[in-house]
mmCIF file with all atom_site columns, C-alpha atoms in Angstrom:
data_model
loop_
_atom_site.group_PDB
_atom_site.id
_atom_site.type_symbol
_atom_site.label_atom_id
_atom_site.label_alt_id
_atom_site.label_comp_id
_atom_site.label_asym_id
_atom_site.label_entity_id
_atom_site.label_seq_id
_atom_site.pdbx_PDB_ins_code
_atom_site.Cartn_x
_atom_site.Cartn_y
_atom_site.Cartn_z
_atom_site.occupancy
_atom_site.B_iso_or_equiv
_atom_site.pdbx_formal_charge
_atom_site.auth_seq_id
_atom_site.auth_comp_id
_atom_site.auth_asym_id
_atom_site.auth_atom_id
_atom_site.pdbx_PDB_model_num
ATOM 1   C CA . MET V 1 1   ? 12.769  10.238  -2.253  1.00 93.00 ? 1   MET V CA 1
ATOM 2   C CA . GLU V 1 2   ? 11.844  10.553  -5.899  1.00 97.00 ? 2   GLU V CA 1
ATOM 3   C CA . LEU V 1 3   ? 10.547  7.309   -7.361  1.00 98.00 ? 3   LEU V CA 1
ATOM 4   C CA . PRO V 1 4   ? 12.084  6.266   -10.676 1.00 98.00 ? 4   PRO V CA 1
ATOM 5   C CA . GLN V 1 5   ? 9.625   6.337   -13.574 1.00 97.00 ? 5   GLN V CA 1
ATOM 6   C CA . GLU V 1 6   ? 9.808   2.539   -13.886 1.00 96.00 ? 6   GLU V CA 1
ATOM 7   C CA . ILE V 1 7   ? 8.487   2.164   -10.329 1.00 98.00 ? 7   ILE V CA 1
ATOM 8   C CA . ARG V 1 8   ? 5.824   4.842   -10.827 1.00 98.00 ? 8   ARG V CA 1
ATOM 9   C CA . ASP V 1 9   ? 4.620   3.006   -13.933 1.00 97.00 ? 9   ASP V CA 1
ATOM 10  C CA . ALA V 1 10  ? 4.578   -0.335  -12.096 1.00 97.00 ? 10  ALA V CA 1
ATOM 11  C CA . LEU V 1 11  ? 2.582   1.095   -9.180  1.00 98.00 ? 11  LEU V CA 1
ATOM 12  C CA . ASP V 1 12  ? 0.064   2.510   -11.635 1.00 97.00 ? 12  ASP V CA 1
ATOM 13  C CA . GLU V 1 13  ? -0.619  -1.008  -12.957 1.00 96.00 ? 13  GLU V CA 1
ATOM 14  C CA . LYS V 1 14  ? -3.022  -3.442  -11.258 1.00 96.00 ? 14  LYS V CA 1
ATOM 15  C CA . VAL V 1 15  ? -0.094  -4.696  -9.213  1.00 97.00 ? 15  VAL V CA 1
ATOM 16  C CA . PHE V 1 16  ? -0.662  -6.625  -5.995  1.00 97.00 ? 16  PHE V CA 1
ATOM 17  C CA . VAL V 1 17  ? 1.796   -5.345  -3.414  1.00 99.00 ? 17  VAL V CA 1
ATOM 18  C CA . HIS V 1 18  ? 2.975   -7.205  -0.322  1.00 99.00 ? 18  HIS V CA 1
ATOM 19  C CA . LEU V 1 19  ? 3.060   -4.828  2.629   1.00 99.00 ? 19  LEU V CA 1
ATOM 20  C CA . ALA V 1 20  ? 5.250   -5.851  5.572   1.00 99.00 ? 20  ALA V CA 1
ATOM 21  C CA . THR V 1 21  ? 4.627   -4.278  8.970   1.00 99.00 ? 21  THR V CA 1
ATOM 22  C CA . LEU V 1 22  ? 6.127   -5.139  12.346  1.00 98.00 ? 22  LEU V CA 1
ATOM 23  C CA . ASN V 1 23  ? 4.149   -6.823  15.091  1.00 98.00 ? 23  ASN V CA 1
ATOM 24  C CA . PRO V 1 24  ? 4.776   -5.469  18.611  1.00 96.00 ? 24  PRO V CA 1
ATOM 25  C CA . ASP V 1 25  ? 7.115   -8.426  19.285  1.00 97.00 ? 25  ASP V CA 1
ATOM 26  C CA . GLY V 1 26  ? 9.218   -7.452  16.237  1.00 96.00 ? 26  GLY V CA 1
ATOM 27  C CA . SER V 1 27  ? 8.072   -10.304 14.009  1.00 98.00 ? 27  SER V CA 1
ATOM 28  C CA . PRO V 1 28  ? 6.955   -9.425  10.474  1.00 98.00 ? 28  PRO V CA 1
ATOM 29  C CA . GLN V 1 29  ? 3.343   -9.389  9.319   1.00 98.00 ? 29  GLN V CA 1
ATOM 30  C CA . VAL V 1 30  ? 2.699   -9.374  5.559   1.00 99.00 ? 30  VAL V CA 1
ATOM 31  C CA . SER V 1 31  ? -0.520  -8.519  3.734   1.00 97.00 ? 31  SER V CA 1
ATOM 32  C CA . ALA V 1 32  ? -1.321  -8.241  0.053   1.00 98.00 ? 32  ALA V CA 1
ATOM 33  C CA . VAL V 1 33  ? -2.734  -4.769  -0.630  1.00 98.00 ? 33  VAL V CA 1
ATOM 34  C CA . TRP V 1 34  ? -4.030  -2.609  -3.445  1.00 98.00 ? 34  TRP V CA 1
ATOM 35  C CA . VAL V 1 35  ? -2.018  0.576   -3.903  1.00 99.00 ? 35  VAL V CA 1
ATOM 36  C CA . GLY V 1 36  ? -2.408  4.003   -5.396  1.00 98.00 ? 36  GLY V CA 1
ATOM 37  C CA . ARG V 1 37  ? 0.111   6.736   -5.864  1.00 98.00 ? 37  ARG V CA 1
ATOM 38  C CA . ASP V 1 38  ? 0.215   10.480  -5.250  1.00 96.00 ? 38  ASP V CA 1
ATOM 39  C CA . GLY V 1 39  ? 3.420   11.668  -6.864  1.00 97.00 ? 39  GLY V CA 1
ATOM 40  C CA . ASP V 1 40  ? 6.192   9.836   -5.018  1.00 98.00 ? 40  ASP V CA 1
ATOM 41  C CA . LYS V 1 41  ? 3.955   8.709   -2.135  1.00 98.00 ? 41  LYS V CA 1
ATOM 42  C CA . VAL V 1 42  ? 2.396   5.241   -2.126  1.00 99.00 ? 42  VAL V CA 1
ATOM 43  C CA . LEU V 1 43  ? -1.211  5.172   -0.900  1.00 97.00 ? 43  LEU V CA 1
ATOM 44  C CA . ILE V 1 44  ? -2.954  2.290   0.857   1.00 98.00 ? 44  ILE V CA 1
ATOM 45  C CA . SER V 1 45  ? -6.361  1.843   2.439   1.00 96.00 ? 45  SER V CA 1
ATOM 46  C CA . THR V 1 46  ? -7.366  -0.549  5.180   1.00 95.00 ? 46  THR V CA 1
ATOM 47  C CA . ALA V 1 47  ? -10.137 -0.929  7.720   1.00 93.00 ? 47  ALA V CA 1
ATOM 48  C CA . THR V 1 48  ? -9.939  -0.056  11.394  1.00 91.00 ? 48  THR V CA 1
ATOM 49  C CA . GLY V 1 49  ? -9.572  -3.033  13.698  1.00 93.00 ? 49  GLY V CA 1
ATOM 50  C CA . ARG V 1 50  ? -7.218  -4.922  11.420  1.00 95.00 ? 50  ARG V CA 1
ATOM 51  C CA . VAL V 1 51  ? -3.617  -5.856  12.215  1.00 97.00 ? 51  VAL V CA 1
ATOM 52  C CA . LYS V 1 52  ? -2.059  -3.364  9.750   1.00 97.00 ? 52  LYS V CA 1
ATOM 53  C CA . PRO V 1 53  ? -3.334  -0.207  11.506  1.00 96.00 ? 53  PRO V CA 1
ATOM 54  C CA . ARG V 1 54  ? -2.319  -1.539  14.918  1.00 97.00 ? 54  ARG V CA 1
ATOM 55  C CA . ASN V 1 55  ? 1.172   -2.383  13.703  1.00 98.00 ? 55  ASN V CA 1
ATOM 56  C CA . ILE V 1 56  ? 1.567   0.938   11.882  1.00 98.00 ? 56  ILE V CA 1
ATOM 57  C CA . ALA V 1 57  ? 0.511   2.834   15.026  1.00 96.00 ? 57  ALA V CA 1
ATOM 58  C CA . HIS V 1 58  ? 3.160   0.915   16.984  1.00 97.00 ? 58  HIS V CA 1
ATOM 59  C CA . ASP V 1 59  ? 5.939   1.297   14.366  1.00 98.00 ? 59  ASP V CA 1
ATOM 60  C CA . PRO V 1 60  ? 5.377   3.248   11.124  1.00 98.00 ? 60  PRO V CA 1
ATOM 61  C CA . ARG V 1 61  ? 8.256   1.583   9.262   1.00 98.00 ? 61  ARG V CA 1
ATOM 62  C CA . VAL V 1 62  ? 7.113   -0.689  6.429   1.00 99.00 ? 62  VAL V CA 1
ATOM 63  C CA . ALA V 1 63  ? 8.388   -2.521  3.376   1.00 99.00 ? 63  ALA V CA 1
ATOM 64  C CA . LEU V 1 64  ? 6.595   -3.088  0.076   1.00 99.00 ? 64  LEU V CA 1
ATOM 65  C CA . SER V 1 65  ? 7.485   -5.792  -2.426  1.00 99.00 ? 65  SER V CA 1
ATOM 66  C CA . PHE V 1 66  ? 5.981   -6.351  -5.860  1.00 98.00 ? 66  PHE V CA 1
ATOM 67  C CA . SER V 1 67  ? 6.513   -7.593  -9.387  1.00 98.00 ? 67  SER V CA 1
ATOM 68  C CA . PRO V 1 68  ? 4.466   -5.759  -12.021 1.00 95.00 ? 68  PRO V CA 1
ATOM 69  C CA . PRO V 1 69  ? 2.189   -7.921  -14.200 1.00 93.00 ? 69  PRO V CA 1
ATOM 70  C CA . SER V 1 70  ? 3.896   -6.535  -17.308 1.00 92.00 ? 70  SER V CA 1
ATOM 71  C CA . LYS V 1 71  ? 7.350   -7.625  -16.013 1.00 94.00 ? 71  LYS V CA 1
ATOM 72  C CA . PRO V 1 72  ? 6.849   -10.634 -13.726 1.00 94.00 ? 72  PRO V CA 1
ATOM 73  C CA . TYR V 1 73  ? 10.587  -11.347 -13.417 1.00 96.00 ? 73  TYR V CA 1
ATOM 74  C CA . LYS V 1 74  ? 11.329  -7.822  -12.196 1.00 97.00 ? 74  LYS V CA 1
ATOM 75  C CA . ASN V 1 75  ? 11.010  -7.180  -8.462  1.00 98.00 ? 75  ASN V CA 1
ATOM 76  C CA . PHE V 1 76  ? 10.890  -3.939  -6.532  1.00 99.00 ? 76  PHE V CA 1
ATOM 77  C CA . THR V 1 77  ? 11.300  -3.603  -2.782  1.00 99.00 ? 77  THR V CA 1
ATOM 78  C CA . LEU V 1 78  ? 10.538  -0.240  -1.218  1.00 99.00 ? 78  LEU V CA 1
ATOM 79  C CA . GLN V 1 79  ? 11.066  0.735   2.407   1.00 99.00 ? 79  GLN V CA 1
ATOM 80  C CA . GLY V 1 80  ? 9.462   3.736   3.983   1.00 99.00 ? 80  GLY V CA 1
ATOM 81  C CA . THR V 1 81  ? 7.491   5.397   6.729   1.00 99.00 ? 81  THR V CA 1
ATOM 82  C CA . VAL V 1 82  ? 3.709   5.517   6.954   1.00 98.00 ? 82  VAL V CA 1
ATOM 83  C CA . THR V 1 83  ? 1.596   8.554   7.790   1.00 96.00 ? 83  THR V CA 1
ATOM 84  C CA . LYS V 1 84  ? -2.139  8.300   8.436   1.00 91.00 ? 84  LYS V CA 1
ATOM 85  C CA . THR V 1 85  ? -3.937  10.694  6.099   1.00 90.00 ? 85  THR V CA 1
ATOM 86  C CA . ALA V 1 86  ? -7.673  10.205  6.630   1.00 71.00 ? 86  ALA V CA 1
ATOM 87  C CA . GLU V 1 87  ? -10.119 8.433   8.895   1.00 65.00 ? 87  GLU V CA 1
ATOM 88  C CA . ASP V 1 88  ? -13.131 7.026   7.055   1.00 66.00 ? 88  ASP V CA 1
ATOM 89  C CA . GLY V 1 89  ? -11.349 7.752   3.794   1.00 81.00 ? 89  GLY V CA 1
ATOM 90  C CA . LYS V 1 90  ? -13.834 6.074   1.466   1.00 91.00 ? 90  LYS V CA 1
ATOM 91  C CA . TRP V 1 91  ? -12.543 8.057   -1.537  1.00 94.00 ? 91  TRP V CA 1
ATOM 92  C CA . LEU V 1 92  ? -9.292  6.074   -1.717  1.00 96.00 ? 92  LEU V CA 1
ATOM 93  C CA . ILE V 1 93  ? -10.837 2.602   -1.497  1.00 96.00 ? 93  ILE V CA 1
ATOM 94  C CA . ASN V 1 94  ? -13.357 3.636   -4.175  1.00 97.00 ? 94  ASN V CA 1
ATOM 95  C CA . SER V 1 95  ? -10.504 4.807   -6.402  1.00 97.00 ? 95  SER V CA 1
ATOM 96  C CA . LEU V 1 96  ? -8.601  1.563   -5.804  1.00 98.00 ? 96  LEU V CA 1
ATOM 97  C CA . SER V 1 97  ? -11.740 -0.497  -6.435  1.00 98.00 ? 97  SER V CA 1
ATOM 98  C CA . GLU V 1 98  ? -12.135 1.213   -9.788  1.00 98.00 ? 98  GLU V CA 1
ATOM 99  C CA . LYS V 1 99  ? -8.474  0.562   -10.634 1.00 98.00 ? 99  LYS V CA 1
ATOM 100 C CA . TYR V 1 100 ? -8.451  -3.113  -9.616  1.00 98.00 ? 100 TYR V CA 1
ATOM 101 C CA . LEU V 1 101 ? -12.079 -4.195  -10.159 1.00 97.00 ? 101 LEU V CA 1
ATOM 102 C CA . GLY V 1 102 ? -13.477 -1.638  -12.585 1.00 97.00 ? 102 GLY V CA 1
ATOM 103 C CA . ASP V 1 103 ? -16.119 -0.650  -9.995  1.00 96.00 ? 103 ASP V CA 1
ATOM 104 C CA . PRO V 1 104 ? -15.842 2.815   -8.375  1.00 96.00 ? 104 PRO V CA 1
ATOM 105 C CA . ASP V 1 105 ? -18.170 1.822   -5.518  1.00 94.00 ? 105 ASP V CA 1
ATOM 106 C CA . TYR V 1 106 ? -16.288 -0.425  -3.086  1.00 95.00 ? 106 TYR V CA 1
ATOM 107 C CA . LYS V 1 107 ? -18.796 -2.563  -1.220  1.00 90.00 ? 107 LYS V CA 1
ATOM 108 C CA . GLY V 1 108 ? -16.777 -3.580  1.835   1.00 87.00 ? 108 GLY V CA 1
ATOM 109 C CA . LYS V 1 109 ? -18.386 -4.928  4.982   1.00 89.00 ? 109 LYS V CA 1
ATOM 110 C CA . PRO V 1 110 ? -21.363 -3.199  6.635   1.00 90.00 ? 110 PRO V CA 1
ATOM 111 C CA . GLY V 1 111 ? -20.159 -0.602  9.133   1.00 88.00 ? 111 GLY V CA 1
ATOM 112 C CA . GLU V 1 112 ? -16.555 -0.856  7.957   1.00 90.00 ? 112 GLU V CA 1
ATOM 113 C CA . VAL V 1 113 ? -14.518 2.298   8.596   1.00 90.00 ? 113 VAL V CA 1
ATOM 114 C CA . ARG V 1 114 ? -11.698 2.849   6.118   1.00 92.00 ? 114 ARG V CA 1
ATOM 115 C CA . VAL V 1 115 ? -8.379  4.452   7.032   1.00 94.00 ? 115 VAL V CA 1
ATOM 116 C CA . ASN V 1 116 ? -5.990  5.865   4.431   1.00 96.00 ? 116 ASN V CA 1
ATOM 117 C CA . TYR V 1 117 ? -2.219  5.975   4.697   1.00 97.00 ? 117 TYR V CA 1
ATOM 118 C CA . GLU V 1 118 ? 0.573   7.421   2.607   1.00 97.00 ? 118 GLU V CA 1
ATOM 119 C CA . ILE V 1 119 ? 4.023   5.904   2.557   1.00 99.00 ? 119 ILE V CA 1
ATOM 120 C CA . THR V 1 120 ? 7.090   8.071   2.100   1.00 99.00 ? 120 THR V CA 1
ATOM 121 C CA . ILE V 1 121 ? 9.749   5.920   0.470   1.00 99.00 ? 121 ILE V CA 1
ATOM 122 C CA . ASP V 1 122 ? 13.336  6.211   1.728   1.00 98.00 ? 122 ASP V CA 1
ATOM 123 C CA . ASN V 1 123 ? 14.992  3.118   0.242   1.00 99.00 ? 123 ASN V CA 1
ATOM 124 C CA . ILE V 1 124 ? 14.562  1.224   -3.036  1.00 99.00 ? 124 ILE V CA 1
ATOM 125 C CA . SER V 1 125 ? 16.064  -2.043  -4.239  1.00 98.00 ? 125 SER V CA 1
ATOM 126 C CA . THR V 1 126 ? 15.383  -3.906  -7.466  1.00 97.00 ? 126 THR V CA 1
ATOM 127 C CA . TRP V 1 127 ? 16.345  -7.119  -9.183  1.00 95.00 ? 127 TRP V CA 1
ATOM 128 C CA . GLY V 1 128 ? 15.570  -8.732  -12.486 1.00 91.00 ? 128 GLY V CA 1
#
């Protein structure tokens, strides 16, 4: 699905996105994440061993919700499907660290292995 320019612009800001995944029992799990964008795909990075990768492996359906800093009374909710794109994908977390912190060298935890995902959006809702 093609993302409207307004959503592309919002994702390009330092917006904190709430990512909802499904636990194996069907209950929701929500995490705040940094995001990047590659065209109409939303990019996220996480570390192996966390809940997000386990939930995504079990069920790749996710939802994202955010309000851009420039328009705090506008909300976007995106639903989509996740695809794993890289194991030990340090390049994405470094890019996100530069975007959000101004530092292109993400420190992380010693021995941390990063995993990158792209989200293909198939439903969009907005309000505000």
